[in-house]
Amino acid sequence: MKLASLKSGRDGRLVVVSDDLAWCADATAIAPTLQRALDEWERCEAPLRALAAALNRGDAPRSPFSEAECASPLPRAYQWADGSAYVNHVALVRKARKAEMPESFWSDPLMYQGGSDGFLGPREPIPLADESWGCDLEGEVAVITGDVRQGATREEALKAIRLVMLVNDVSLRNLIPGELAKGFGFFQSKPASSFSPVAVTPDELGGAWREGKLHGALRVSLNGEPFGRADAGVDMTFDFGTLVAHAAKTRDLCAGTIIGSGTVSNRDADGGPGKPIRDGGLGYSCIAEVRTVETLLAGAPKTPFLRHGDRVRIEMQDAAGRSLFGAIEQTVAAPRR
Amino acid sequence: MKLASLKSGRDGRLVVVSDDLAWCADATAIAPTLQRALDEWERCEAPLRALAAALNRGDAPRSPFSEAECASPLPRAYQWADGSAYVNHVALVRKARKAEMPESFWSDPLMYQGGSDGFLGPREPIPLADESWGCDLEGEVAVITGDVRQGATREEALKAIRLVMLVNDVSLRNLIPGELAKGFGFFQSKPASSFSPVAVTPDELGGAWREGKLHGALRVSLNGEPFGRADAGVDMTFDFGTLVAHAAKTRDLCAGTIIGSGTVSNRDADGGPGKPIRDGGLGYSCIAEVRTVETLLAGAPKTPFLRHGDRVRIEMQDAAGRSLFGAIEQTVAAPRR
């Protein structure tokens, strides 16, 4: 089953989307918003699935589905917490710059509490007041959970995963060092993120969802050029069950909690940091990573951070080349006042 | 105007509360929940104020108000971000242990993104799975904002403050060092917080709300004994306007955003760290602070962190001794499974 929120008010209007993303059916008679559907999943799941089946058969009242009319699946959420599950990358980069990485990073997930009070729509501009902040994209995978009780096991956490989607976790790189030095984590350096137009139930993903991971190339483009093709199922040290259980160690998680994977990253075939796509590599899911590689190879970063007018696209396709979640496609722009 | 959310479903049921906290009037005909009232403040404010005025005159249908029936004013929220505005305390403690505090702490607020997907009710137990985590209370003040645009000034931020309340920001002290060492801030070390039964508009607080600060003694008790009486309006380096503007520097804030002051703390009259109440001081708003003082004076902390069965109470009174926000009163307990 595929779900989306068309722009409407603060929380959107719930629709079921056809598997090929061509059509959608109004689902507000079942639940007006996705949050409500998650709040009352036991009541809503069966009728939503029945509506999806009818839509895919051509048996339900339908409208053409437009990704441009979508808000993020949860336009605002009660929780957004982002892990750093691609530890290989962290280890490689640190090794390359001769910095130690604590051994515990391999067994204890890194996770930060993100702002969740307002997400950008998947086709909305990224409002950037100051280019010197060093705006970066981060291509990631995220899940939306049902209620998770404090102390849930990995297996319980996996069962609580309701939906899977893609993320652009916008980061302001030049604000990060000062903020992390203060010791309390990210705040101003993590402005509003955006999510793919469509959120998909794990069963709908078939073999691409296994062992608590989404498998497939995360297709990241920058100004129309291929930038990253890393496989989200490769080099992911902590699966989503482990990440959700980590988040629930000391407290319950409310239905509608979004947990992210951190920036998707694959090691190169030779074990080193990834090469650019034009050099036959899998590229990168954020600019900071290519800048690190450039610094290692040439002594200084070359690729600039995002500027007004730059375009970012993040997508994943199935084996037949069909978009699974729709595309995040955003242009960086000055904020509207 | 005083507002509260009686326990009901996930988001409570909005009531207006009389100034003396004796009575409440159902406000669901205006807005079913406090979040909805904040989402539609322009529509809701006037009728809510009219209902409050009628209730205080004895002219509205009313029920006895019970703090025990309250959820937190926002039982779950889209954002909870907590500052550390009482910098004097941070500076004193660091000086006492001969550690440097960056000069920037006096001009650039510390703030962390907290979990907001579920708050404890003001009279609900604090569910603590493991006493060795070092559970602490933190008595604080918090505000709830309306919508705040990215880049808002302090003055704009002050105008966006809709409500004021008290907080118990529960912390797991023994999980903090490991978590902060990872560099991404708090997560497992900050389980669900709780808020006072009643949230109050700034105008209702009269002279106790001035210069963006709440003035008055924060009355913290531990197992029935006075533990803290620090004045929330004293030694607060950053007022709430500054804290809200800090939060909004790189992104919009959604209506219903909760911004906290950090643990209230006053310097002693002699400029040193505060003394216990039994020694004539103003005491403490968290256990970590008294443990620091004990370590300074006697080489080791003496006061234990919270254990199952311990009782915490946090309240503020007006000049006549009447409770302004109702009391947070919680017992630490093993989580229900």
XYZ file of C-alpha atoms in Angstrom:
674
model
C 0.000 0.000 0.000
C 1.194 3.494 -0.893
C 0.005 6.597 0.971
C 0.499 10.314 0.468
C -0.723 13.611 1.897
C -1.981 16.184 -0.573
C -1.362 19.759 0.502
C -4.264 20.954 2.634
C -4.141 22.872 5.883
C -1.398 22.065 8.344
C -1.584 18.273 8.142
C -2.505 17.491 4.552
C -5.288 15.296 3.191
C -4.768 11.544 3.110
C -4.852 9.716 -0.218
C -4.067 6.176 -1.269
C -1.766 6.097 -4.308
C -1.696 3.465 -7.040
C 1.388 1.264 -7.281
C 2.511 3.056 -10.455
C 1.986 6.491 -8.843
C -0.404 7.455 -11.649
C -3.612 7.679 -9.602
C -4.796 8.461 -6.139
C -8.003 7.928 -4.220
C -9.322 10.152 -1.460
C -9.004 8.337 1.870
C -10.385 11.010 4.171
C -13.515 8.999 4.873
C -11.230 6.485 6.589
C -8.849 9.011 8.167
C -8.533 12.712 7.328
C -4.766 12.726 7.789
C -1.911 10.229 7.810
C -1.274 10.993 11.486
C -4.856 10.022 12.277
C -4.465 6.787 10.310
C -1.329 5.990 12.315
C -3.048 6.922 15.579
C -5.862 4.494 14.751
C -3.979 1.958 12.630
C -5.921 -1.046 13.908
C -9.137 0.549 12.674
C -7.738 2.128 9.499
C -5.313 -0.394 8.035
C -7.834 -2.844 6.563
C -10.071 -0.240 4.865
C -7.031 1.624 3.532
C -5.677 -1.613 2.074
C -9.062 -2.402 0.581
C -9.173 1.047 -1.020
C -5.637 0.584 -2.375
C -6.578 -2.777 -3.876
C -9.665 -1.263 -5.507
C -7.642 1.667 -6.845
C -5.049 -0.664 -8.362
C -7.850 -2.666 -9.995
C -9.348 0.555 -11.374
C -12.403 0.014 -9.163
C -12.270 3.134 -6.986
C -13.077 6.797 -7.669
C -9.715 8.213 -8.612
C -7.822 11.361 -9.605
C -4.506 11.731 -11.401
C -1.747 11.724 -8.775
C 0.605 14.705 -8.855
C 3.788 14.614 -6.802
C 3.897 18.404 -7.007
C 0.649 18.609 -5.036
C 2.063 16.579 -2.165
C 3.102 17.713 1.250
C 5.543 15.458 3.042
C 3.611 12.307 4.068
C 3.561 13.744 7.590
C 3.639 17.519 6.973
C 4.567 17.858 10.642
C 5.268 15.031 13.053
C 5.562 14.435 16.775
C 9.028 12.973 16.365
C 11.859 12.863 13.845
C 15.036 11.151 15.007
C 17.881 10.423 12.655
C 20.500 7.731 13.023
C 23.933 7.367 11.428
C 23.667 3.767 10.345
C 26.296 3.757 7.566
C 29.219 3.404 9.958
C 31.641 2.071 7.341
C 31.674 5.492 5.819
C 32.292 7.223 9.146
C 35.132 4.806 9.867
C 36.719 5.228 6.427
C 36.596 8.981 6.489
C 38.048 9.112 9.983
C 40.758 6.623 9.097
C 41.611 8.632 6.011
C 42.107 11.745 8.097
C 43.918 9.735 10.787
C 41.256 10.409 13.422
C 40.145 7.714 15.839
C 36.568 6.491 15.787
C 35.390 4.953 19.075
C 34.925 1.179 18.756
C 31.456 1.643 20.290
C 30.258 3.283 17.061
C 30.021 -0.258 15.611
C 27.650 -1.461 18.343
C 25.852 1.614 19.711
C 23.946 3.669 17.123
C 24.486 7.395 16.809
C 21.145 9.174 16.738
C 20.033 12.770 17.071
C 16.672 14.305 17.857
C 15.596 16.375 14.869
C 13.038 19.146 14.542
C 9.692 17.750 13.418
C 7.298 20.695 13.686
C 7.289 21.424 9.987
C 8.666 19.585 6.981
C 9.088 20.933 3.484
C 6.958 19.407 0.752
C 8.919 17.167 -1.628
C 8.776 19.782 -4.404
C 9.014 22.887 -2.238
C 12.064 25.168 -2.279
C 14.670 24.862 0.452
C 14.517 28.301 2.119
C 18.109 29.365 2.761
C 18.639 32.805 4.270
C 22.432 32.780 4.059
C 24.515 30.823 1.538
C 27.535 31.030 3.847
C 25.799 28.562 6.186
C 26.961 25.789 3.831
C 23.668 24.157 2.851
C 23.919 20.446 2.069
C 21.492 17.733 1.046
C 21.541 14.337 2.746
C 19.860 11.459 0.928
C 18.460 8.964 3.408
C 15.801 6.341 4.039
C 13.298 6.711 6.899
C 10.528 4.692 8.484
C 7.343 5.763 10.243
C 6.422 3.679 13.272
C 3.274 2.844 15.149
C 3.322 3.012 18.943
C 6.471 1.453 20.391
C 6.756 0.698 24.084
C 9.794 1.610 26.168
C 12.334 -1.198 26.049
C 11.021 -2.781 22.841
C 13.271 -5.424 21.291
C 14.570 -5.162 17.729
C 11.924 -7.693 16.641
C 9.107 -5.746 18.304
C 10.442 -2.563 16.754
C 10.530 -4.126 13.277
C 6.891 -5.144 13.637
C 5.987 -1.558 14.539
C 7.312 -0.159 11.251
C 4.278 1.018 9.296
C 5.766 2.903 6.324
C 9.032 3.519 4.491
C 10.021 6.688 2.633
C 12.993 8.749 1.457
C 14.412 11.871 3.096
C 16.375 14.937 2.204
C 17.849 15.817 5.600
C 18.895 19.392 4.869
C 21.996 20.382 6.832
C 23.846 23.647 7.319
C 27.412 22.348 7.385
C 29.146 25.536 8.402
C 26.934 25.867 11.488
C 27.642 22.305 12.634
C 31.152 22.596 14.119
C 30.231 25.488 16.406
C 27.001 23.847 17.440
C 28.480 20.423 18.158
C 31.333 22.054 20.085
C 28.730 23.358 22.533
C 27.940 19.723 23.301
C 24.154 19.682 22.940
C 23.923 18.399 19.364
C 22.362 19.931 16.269
C 19.762 22.647 16.326
C 20.179 25.607 13.977
C 22.337 23.426 11.728
C 19.365 21.171 10.952
C 16.554 23.196 9.358
C 13.388 21.623 7.952
C 13.835 18.311 6.114
C 11.669 16.997 3.299
C 10.361 13.524 2.560
C 9.391 11.649 -0.585
C 5.861 12.286 -1.888
C 4.824 8.713 -1.141
C 5.248 6.479 1.914
C 5.058 2.738 1.297
C 4.220 -0.193 3.561
C 7.125 -2.670 3.961
C 5.154 -5.557 2.415
C 4.580 -3.507 -0.734
C 8.350 -3.284 -1.225
C 8.670 -7.052 -1.568
C 12.267 -8.263 -1.650
C 13.623 -4.719 -1.505
C 12.636 -4.706 2.180
C 14.529 -7.414 4.039
C 16.413 -7.736 7.300
C 14.995 -4.383 8.353
C 16.702 -2.551 5.493
C 15.584 -1.017 2.215
C 17.667 -2.388 -0.656
C 18.192 -0.463 -3.868
C 20.159 2.424 -5.312
C 19.352 5.814 -3.837
C 19.425 7.998 -6.938
C 20.673 11.441 -5.973
C 21.076 14.121 -8.637
C 22.462 17.619 -8.373
C 21.482 20.188 -11.013
C 20.390 17.374 -13.290
C 23.665 15.431 -13.077
C 23.908 12.008 -11.394
C 25.574 12.554 -8.025
C 24.909 9.373 -6.017
C 23.792 5.799 -6.639
C 24.737 4.153 -3.326
C 22.662 1.113 -2.366
C 20.699 1.770 0.827
C 20.834 -1.910 1.749
C 24.640 -2.123 1.595
C 27.029 -1.093 4.393
C 24.103 -0.258 6.707
C 25.506 -1.359 10.060
C 22.269 -0.890 12.020
C 18.978 -1.980 10.499
C 15.782 -0.050 11.209
C 14.680 -2.490 13.912
C 17.866 -1.725 15.815
C 17.487 2.028 15.257
C 13.867 2.068 16.467
C 14.746 -0.053 19.512
C 17.601 2.355 20.276
C 15.148 5.262 20.199
C 12.762 3.391 22.514
C 15.331 2.338 25.121
C 14.227 4.821 27.795
C 10.804 5.992 26.583
C 7.727 5.056 24.596
C 7.540 6.227 20.983
C 4.263 7.657 19.741
C 2.638 6.455 16.520
C 3.923 8.655 13.711
C 7.510 8.663 14.947
C 9.915 9.012 12.000
C 13.312 7.318 12.309
C 15.991 8.005 9.685
C 18.960 5.968 8.513
C 21.490 8.764 8.243
C 23.167 9.557 4.938
C 23.364 6.504 2.697
C 26.944 5.652 1.836
C 28.751 2.657 0.296
C 32.416 1.842 0.425
C 34.126 1.629 -2.913
C 34.791 -1.849 -4.325
C 38.427 -1.534 -3.218
C 37.298 -0.780 0.352
C 38.168 2.908 0.174
C 35.849 5.919 0.085
C 33.496 5.992 -2.870
C 34.482 7.431 -6.239
C 32.382 9.918 -8.203
C 29.880 8.424 -10.635
C 31.799 9.858 -13.611
C 34.823 7.837 -12.428
C 32.803 4.635 -12.258
C 31.979 4.878 -8.569
C 28.657 4.991 -6.758
C 29.045 8.647 -5.891
C 27.650 10.324 -2.801
C 24.411 11.092 -0.997
C 25.658 14.395 0.410
C 28.097 17.103 -0.625
C 30.124 16.864 2.589
C 31.231 13.378 1.574
C 32.578 14.363 -1.836
C 34.306 17.342 -0.223
C 36.011 14.987 2.216
C 37.205 12.793 -0.651
C 38.397 15.852 -2.581
C 40.303 17.020 0.468
C 41.943 13.609 0.835
C 42.927 13.429 -2.820
C 43.739 17.045 -3.646
C 44.207 18.803 -0.312
C 41.079 20.936 -0.555
C 37.355 20.555 -1.262
C 36.220 21.554 -4.731
C 32.462 20.931 -4.870
C 30.656 23.913 -3.326
C 27.741 23.595 -0.947
C 24.282 24.438 -2.284
C 23.563 27.938 -3.520
C 20.349 29.675 -4.471
C 19.085 28.088 -7.662
C 20.711 24.691 -7.153
C 18.448 21.710 -7.739
C 18.436 18.459 -5.751
C 16.609 15.264 -6.734
C 16.351 12.075 -4.648
C 14.534 8.983 -5.839
C 14.565 5.189 -5.829
C 13.353 2.913 -8.617
C 12.278 -0.697 -8.746
C 13.922 -3.280 -11.021
C 11.720 -2.130 -13.899
C 12.793 1.497 -13.475
C 9.536 2.684 -11.910
C 9.727 5.260 -9.124
C 8.900 3.638 -5.789
C 8.330 6.675 -3.573
C 8.110 9.507 -6.102
C 10.917 12.037 -6.210
C 12.077 14.679 -3.802
C 12.978 17.570 -6.099
C 13.853 20.884 -4.549
C 15.486 24.144 -5.518
C 17.426 26.201 -3.006
C 15.967 29.702 -2.689
C 15.936 32.770 -0.479
C 13.177 32.498 2.146
C 9.949 34.303 1.354
C 9.336 37.107 3.811
C -6.535 33.134 30.737
C -5.670 29.675 32.027
C -5.958 26.564 29.874
C -5.587 22.849 30.551
C -6.089 19.535 28.782
C -8.108 16.909 30.602
C -7.038 13.353 29.864
C -8.872 12.100 26.794
C -7.461 10.193 23.848
C -4.019 11.102 22.595
C -4.378 14.883 22.705
C -6.618 15.618 25.664
C -9.761 17.709 25.872
C -9.426 21.486 26.116
C -10.818 23.286 29.153
C -10.598 26.843 30.409
C -9.621 26.970 34.088
C -10.663 29.593 36.626
C -7.963 31.879 38.014
C -8.082 30.093 41.385
C -7.859 26.644 39.719
C -11.102 25.600 41.416
C -13.272 25.289 38.306
C -13.052 24.503 34.650
C -15.307 24.972 31.659
C -15.407 22.723 28.612
C -13.921 24.570 25.638
C -14.231 21.866 23.002
C -16.932 23.784 21.164
C -14.235 26.372 20.427
C -11.361 23.928 19.878
C -11.288 20.240 20.790
C -7.618 20.337 21.809
C -5.063 22.913 22.848
C -3.051 22.192 19.687
C -6.093 23.054 17.592
C -6.576 26.292 19.538
C -2.929 27.197 18.877
C -3.261 26.232 15.202
C -6.241 28.571 14.887
C -5.378 31.147 17.543
C -6.788 34.106 15.617
C -10.181 32.401 15.555
C -10.035 30.856 19.023
C -8.429 33.430 21.287
C -11.372 35.796 21.688
C -14.021 33.118 22.416
C -11.658 31.338 24.816
C -11.054 34.610 26.669
C -14.771 35.283 26.760
C -15.368 31.827 28.211
C -12.627 32.387 30.799
C -14.161 35.705 31.823
C -17.601 34.091 32.160
C -16.137 31.209 34.193
C -14.389 33.608 36.557
C -17.666 35.492 37.017
C -19.467 32.233 37.728
C -21.473 32.698 34.524
C -20.434 29.597 32.570
C -21.335 25.914 32.918
C -18.536 24.581 35.070
C -17.072 21.486 36.711
C -14.681 21.208 39.629
C -11.143 21.307 38.259
C -8.912 18.409 39.240
C -5.187 18.605 38.537
C -5.053 14.817 38.787
C -7.298 14.524 35.732
C -4.965 16.619 33.611
C -2.671 15.542 30.849
C 0.201 17.882 30.096
C -1.301 20.973 28.402
C 0.028 19.555 25.127
C -0.017 15.800 25.755
C 2.225 15.483 22.717
C 3.717 18.345 20.730
C 5.380 18.983 17.400
C 8.381 20.535 19.079
C 10.045 20.719 22.472
C 13.371 22.518 22.604
C 15.088 23.317 25.852
C 17.582 26.084 26.490
C 20.139 26.540 29.259
C 19.384 30.117 30.143
C 20.754 30.182 33.708
C 24.356 30.623 32.599
C 25.593 32.010 35.914
C 25.134 28.588 37.361
C 27.019 26.894 34.528
C 29.850 29.405 34.927
C 30.031 29.022 38.709
C 30.040 25.258 38.622
C 32.709 25.182 35.932
C 34.817 27.752 37.762
C 34.500 25.756 40.954
C 35.823 22.666 39.225
C 38.469 24.715 37.405
C 37.013 24.007 33.960
C 36.819 26.669 31.286
C 33.459 27.790 29.990
C 33.557 29.309 26.503
C 32.897 33.058 26.597
C 30.282 32.515 23.866
C 27.995 30.820 26.420
C 27.128 34.335 27.639
C 25.925 35.500 24.220
C 24.879 32.379 22.280
C 22.196 30.280 23.966
C 22.699 26.564 24.482
C 19.624 24.680 23.309
C 18.828 21.062 22.595
C 16.066 19.442 20.599
C 13.998 17.316 22.972
C 11.583 14.472 22.308
C 8.028 15.770 22.073
C 6.002 12.759 20.956
C 4.617 11.988 24.378
C 4.693 13.863 27.662
C 3.800 12.503 31.053
C 0.755 13.945 32.769
C 1.602 16.229 35.704
C 0.501 13.594 38.225
C 1.622 10.506 36.340
C 4.493 8.322 37.541
C 7.934 8.710 35.996
C 8.525 5.290 34.409
C 12.126 4.322 35.194
C 13.291 0.907 34.013
C 16.720 1.044 35.641
C 17.617 3.043 38.753
C 21.299 2.941 37.759
C 20.505 5.369 34.922
C 20.600 8.160 37.529
C 17.154 9.693 37.196
C 16.961 13.408 37.989
C 14.247 16.042 38.005
C 14.838 19.449 36.427
C 12.505 22.245 37.440
C 12.084 24.739 34.624
C 9.779 27.279 33.010
C 8.564 26.861 29.429
C 6.547 28.814 26.897
C 4.301 27.655 24.061
C 4.528 29.728 20.907
C 2.309 30.465 17.965
C 3.784 30.337 14.469
C 7.197 31.994 14.311
C 8.840 32.773 11.000
C 12.463 31.976 10.223
C 14.687 34.850 11.273
C 12.214 36.367 13.747
C 13.628 39.068 16.017
C 13.490 38.828 19.810
C 10.561 41.276 19.805
C 8.638 39.261 17.217
C 9.390 36.106 19.172
C 8.107 37.657 22.413
C 4.838 38.565 20.698
C 4.448 34.953 19.536
C 4.479 33.576 23.096
C 0.966 32.303 23.764
C 1.264 30.452 27.075
C 3.619 29.914 30.016
C 3.919 26.760 32.125
C 6.287 24.772 34.351
C 8.301 21.703 33.391
C 9.875 18.696 34.975
C 12.549 17.880 32.398
C 13.348 14.336 33.488
C 16.993 13.445 32.853
C 18.972 10.235 33.125
C 22.257 11.635 34.390
C 24.346 8.497 34.127
C 23.480 8.142 30.438
C 24.466 11.721 29.625
C 28.291 11.538 29.579
C 28.379 8.635 27.123
C 25.740 10.189 24.937
C 27.281 13.666 24.817
C 30.702 12.124 24.127
C 29.248 10.768 20.879
C 28.701 14.382 19.861
C 25.063 14.310 18.758
C 23.459 15.560 21.979
C 20.887 13.964 24.261
C 18.581 11.177 23.228
C 18.177 8.216 25.577
C 19.255 10.448 28.462
C 16.134 12.607 28.037
C 12.999 10.488 28.466
C 9.494 11.965 28.564
C 9.103 15.264 30.415
C 6.002 16.516 32.183
C 4.417 19.933 32.358
C 2.260 21.768 34.890
C -1.478 21.019 34.769
C -2.254 24.572 33.661
C -0.771 26.827 30.985
C -1.288 30.561 31.473
C -1.294 33.495 29.031
C 1.467 36.047 29.753
C -1.031 38.884 30.427
C -2.693 36.792 33.133
C 0.619 36.658 35.014
C 0.676 40.438 35.431
C 3.929 41.758 36.851
C 5.337 38.246 37.259
C 5.833 38.233 33.478
C 8.210 40.995 32.462
C 11.180 41.396 30.146
C 10.365 38.002 28.665
C 10.911 36.203 31.956
C 8.677 34.628 34.575
C 9.473 36.035 38.021
C 8.792 34.098 41.184
C 10.147 31.259 43.298
C 10.061 27.856 41.646
C 9.025 25.655 44.546
C 10.654 22.258 44.153
C 10.104 19.567 46.793
C 11.593 16.125 47.084
C 9.768 13.516 49.160
C 7.805 16.278 50.862
C 10.854 18.307 51.886
C 11.626 21.750 50.397
C 14.446 21.272 47.907
C 14.489 24.447 45.780
C 13.116 27.984 45.904
C 15.192 29.685 43.200
C 13.558 32.661 41.498
C 12.958 31.965 37.820
C 13.329 35.666 36.991
C 16.790 35.984 38.565
C 20.088 35.036 36.899
C 18.285 34.140 33.651
C 20.825 35.283 31.069
C 18.583 34.743 28.038
C 14.924 35.733 28.189
C 12.293 33.709 26.339
C 12.230 36.130 23.412
C 15.911 35.476 22.851
C 15.464 31.715 23.239
C 12.579 31.574 20.761
C 14.485 33.735 18.259
C 17.476 31.413 18.642
C 15.270 28.446 17.804
C 13.881 30.250 14.744
C 17.200 31.402 13.297
C 17.273 28.900 10.422
C 13.694 27.614 10.253
C 10.062 28.450 10.919
C 8.556 27.260 14.198
C 5.098 25.741 14.112
C 2.339 26.869 16.483
C 2.529 24.686 19.572
C 6.321 24.791 19.800
C 7.442 24.499 23.424
C 10.643 26.288 24.423
C 12.152 25.655 27.867
C 14.392 27.785 30.062
C 16.707 25.057 31.294
C 17.033 24.285 34.990
C 16.289 27.325 37.119
C 19.245 28.279 39.265
C 20.237 31.286 41.339
C 23.656 32.222 42.622
C 23.989 32.466 46.347
C 23.961 35.955 47.913
C 27.750 35.730 48.251
C 28.085 34.998 44.523
C 28.943 31.343 45.032
C 26.862 28.259 44.246
C 23.550 28.095 46.077
C 23.218 26.663 49.580
C 20.618 24.092 50.623
C 17.340 25.498 51.943
C 18.046 24.098 55.427
C 21.226 26.209 55.454
C 19.322 29.342 54.519
C 19.945 29.125 50.782
C 17.549 28.924 47.862
C 18.354 25.295 47.216
C 18.283 23.602 43.841
C 15.983 22.745 40.955
C 17.772 19.497 40.142
C 19.715 16.860 42.040
C 22.802 17.160 39.835
C 23.353 20.669 41.172
C 23.321 19.710 44.856
C 25.614 16.786 44.034
C 28.049 19.206 42.407
C 28.003 21.422 45.487
C 28.461 18.389 47.749
C 31.411 17.287 45.656
C 32.969 20.736 45.927
C 32.473 20.932 49.684
C 33.027 17.328 50.772
C 34.788 15.618 47.888
C 31.880 13.391 46.923
C 28.162 13.661 46.155
C 25.809 12.616 48.937
C 22.267 13.131 47.645
C 21.262 10.097 45.548
C 19.458 10.349 42.244
C 15.780 9.405 42.183
C 14.758 5.872 43.056
C 11.460 4.040 42.723
C 9.046 5.562 45.191
C 10.641 9.010 45.327
C 8.236 11.916 45.010
C 8.882 15.181 43.142
C 6.733 18.319 43.331
C 7.188 21.494 41.296
C 4.960 24.535 41.703
C 4.869 28.333 41.683
C 2.638 30.552 43.777
C 1.490 34.135 43.473
C 2.084 36.732 46.179
C -1.017 35.501 48.012
C 0.235 31.919 48.067
C -2.143 30.637 45.381
C -0.844 28.109 42.893
C -0.395 29.726 39.474
C 0.004 26.675 37.231
C -1.079 23.823 39.488
C 1.553 21.375 40.682
C 3.620 18.785 38.904
C 3.668 15.915 41.384
C 5.175 12.636 40.298
C 6.412 9.420 41.829
C 9.207 7.433 40.249
C 8.081 3.889 39.416
C 8.988 0.831 37.376
C 7.419 1.029 33.897
C 4.194 -0.899 33.414
C 4.640 -3.731 30.927
